[in-house]
Coordinates of C-alpha atoms in Angstrom, one line a residue:
X435 CA -20.6 8.1 8.3
X436 CA -21.2 4.5 7.1
X437 CA -20.9 5.4 3.4
X438 CA -17.7 7.0 3.8
X439 CA -14.9 5.4 1.6
X440 CA -12.2 4.9 4.4
X441 CA -13.2 1.5 6.1
X442 CA -13.4 -0.1 2.5
X443 CA -10.3 1.9 1.3
X444 CA -8.4 0.8 4.3
X445 CA -9.2 -2.9 3.3
X446 CA -8.4 -2.4 -0.2
X447 CA -4.8 -0.9 0.9
X448 CA -4.2 -4.0 3.0
X449 CA -5.1 -6.1 0.0
X450 CA -2.9 -4.1 -2.2
X451 CA 0.0 -4.2 0.2
X452 CA -0.1 -8.1 0.0
X453 CA -0.4 -8.0 -3.9
X454 CA 2.5 -5.7 -4.2
X455 CA 4.7 -7.8 -1.6
X456 CA 3.8 -10.9 -3.8
X457 CA 4.8 -9.0 -7.1
X458 CA 8.2 -7.6 -5.5
X459 CA 8.9 -11.1 -4.0
X460 CA 8.6 -12.6 -7.4
X461 CA 10.9 -10.0 -9.2
X462 CA 13.5 -10.5 -6.6
X463 CA 13.2 -14.3 -6.6
X464 CA 13.5 -14.2 -10.4
X465 CA 16.3 -11.6 -10.6
X466 CA 18.2 -13.7 -7.8
X467 CA 17.3 -17.1 -8.9
X468 CA 16.3 -17.9 -5.3
X469 CA 13.1 -19.1 -3.4
X470 CA 12.5 -17.0 -0.2
X471 CA 11.3 -18.4 2.9
X472 CA 8.4 -16.5 4.8
X473 CA 11.1 -15.5 7.4
X474 CA 13.5 -14.3 4.8
X475 CA 10.7 -12.5 3.0
X476 CA 9.9 -10.8 6.4
X477 CA 13.6 -9.7 6.9
X478 CA 13.7 -8.2 3.4
X479 CA 10.4 -6.4 3.8
X480 CA 11.7 -4.9 7.2
X481 CA 15.4 -4.3 6.3
X482 CA 16.1 -4.3 2.7
X483 CA 16.2 -1.0 0.8
X484 CA 14.5 -2.4 -2.1
X485 CA 11.5 -3.2 -0.3
X486 CA 11.6 0.2 1.8
X487 CA 8.7 1.8 -0.5
X488 CA 6.2 -0.7 0.5
X489 CA 6.7 0.3 4.2
X490 CA 4.9 3.8 3.4
X491 CA 1.8 1.7 2.4
X492 CA 1.8 -0.4 5.5
X493 CA 2.3 2.7 7.7
X494 CA -0.7 4.4 6.0
X495 CA -2.9 1.2 6.9
X496 CA -1.6 1.5 10.7
X497 CA -2.3 5.1 10.5
X498 CA -5.9 4.5 9.5
X499 CA -6.3 1.9 12.0
X500 CA -5.1 4.1 14.7
X501 CA -7.6 6.9 13.6
X502 CA -10.4 4.6 13.4
X503 CA -9.7 3.4 17.0
X504 CA -9.6 7.1 18.3
X505 CA -11.9 8.2 21.2
X506 CA -13.9 10.3 20.3
X507 CA -14.6 8.7 16.9
X508 CA -12.8 9.9 13.9
X509 CA -14.3 13.1 12.4
X510 CA -15.5 13.2 8.7
X511 CA -12.5 15.8 8.2
X512 CA -10.0 13.4 9.5
X513 CA -11.4 10.6 7.4
X514 CA -11.4 12.9 4.2
X515 CA -7.8 13.7 5.2
X516 CA -6.7 10.1 5.2
X517 CA -8.3 9.4 1.8
X518 CA -6.2 12.3 0.5
X519 CA -3.2 10.9 2.0
X520 CA -3.8 7.5 0.3
X521 CA -4.7 9.3 -3.1
X522 CA -1.4 11.3 -2.7
X523 CA 0.7 8.1 -1.8
X524 CA -0.6 6.2 -4.7
X525 CA -0.7 8.9 -7.4
X526 CA 0.5 12.1 -6.1
X527 CA 4.4 12.2 -7.0
X528 CA 6.3 11.9 -10.4
X529 CA 9.7 11.9 -8.4
X530 CA 11.9 9.1 -9.4
X531 CA 11.9 6.5 -6.9
X532 CA 8.6 7.5 -5.0
X533 CA 6.1 5.4 -3.9
X534 CA 3.7 6.5 -6.8
X535 CA 6.3 5.9 -9.3
X536 CA 7.2 2.4 -8.1
X537 CA 3.4 1.7 -7.7
X538 CA 2.9 2.8 -11.3
X539 CA 5.7 0.5 -12.5
X540 CA 4.2 -2.4 -10.5
X541 CA 0.7 -1.7 -12.0
X542 CA 2.2 -1.9 -15.5
X543 CA 3.9 -5.6 -14.7
X544 CA 1.3 -7.1 -12.9
X545 CA -2.6 -7.2 -14.0
X546 CA -3.6 -8.0 -10.3
X547 CA -2.1 -5.0 -9.2
X548 CA -3.6 -3.0 -12.0
X549 CA -7.0 -4.5 -11.2
X550 CA -6.8 -3.7 -7.5
X551 CA -5.8 -0.1 -8.3
X552 CA -9.0 0.3 -10.5
X553 CA -11.1 -0.8 -7.4
X554 CA -9.1 1.5 -5.1
X555 CA -9.5 4.4 -7.6
X556 CA -13.2 4.5 -7.0
X557 CA -12.8 5.5 -3.3
X558 CA -11.2 8.7 -4.6
X559 CA -14.1 9.7 -6.8

């Protein structure tokens, strides 16, 4: 089970979440000509509709953490299902406003996000 992609994917998703938060923060600050404090950013992340799409990614990381902590140990089937959930979240929808569409836009704007996506995609092969 050590060669299953889920543990590494979880870490990659967490890093991706940070990159996306930073990218969205930069766009928000530029558009509003403001500089957000860490507390203001946290409030926006948890309450503002503009950042709501990022909550889906943070919830997936929490779900993976909870599954990995389950007793008895997580099954291969459950790990495969979580990898599938991640794949679907990142790339599975073309519906306007969906996470996958917003994520594709972020990849197009930010080379760091695009590079992180290239790494994550290896977990789906």
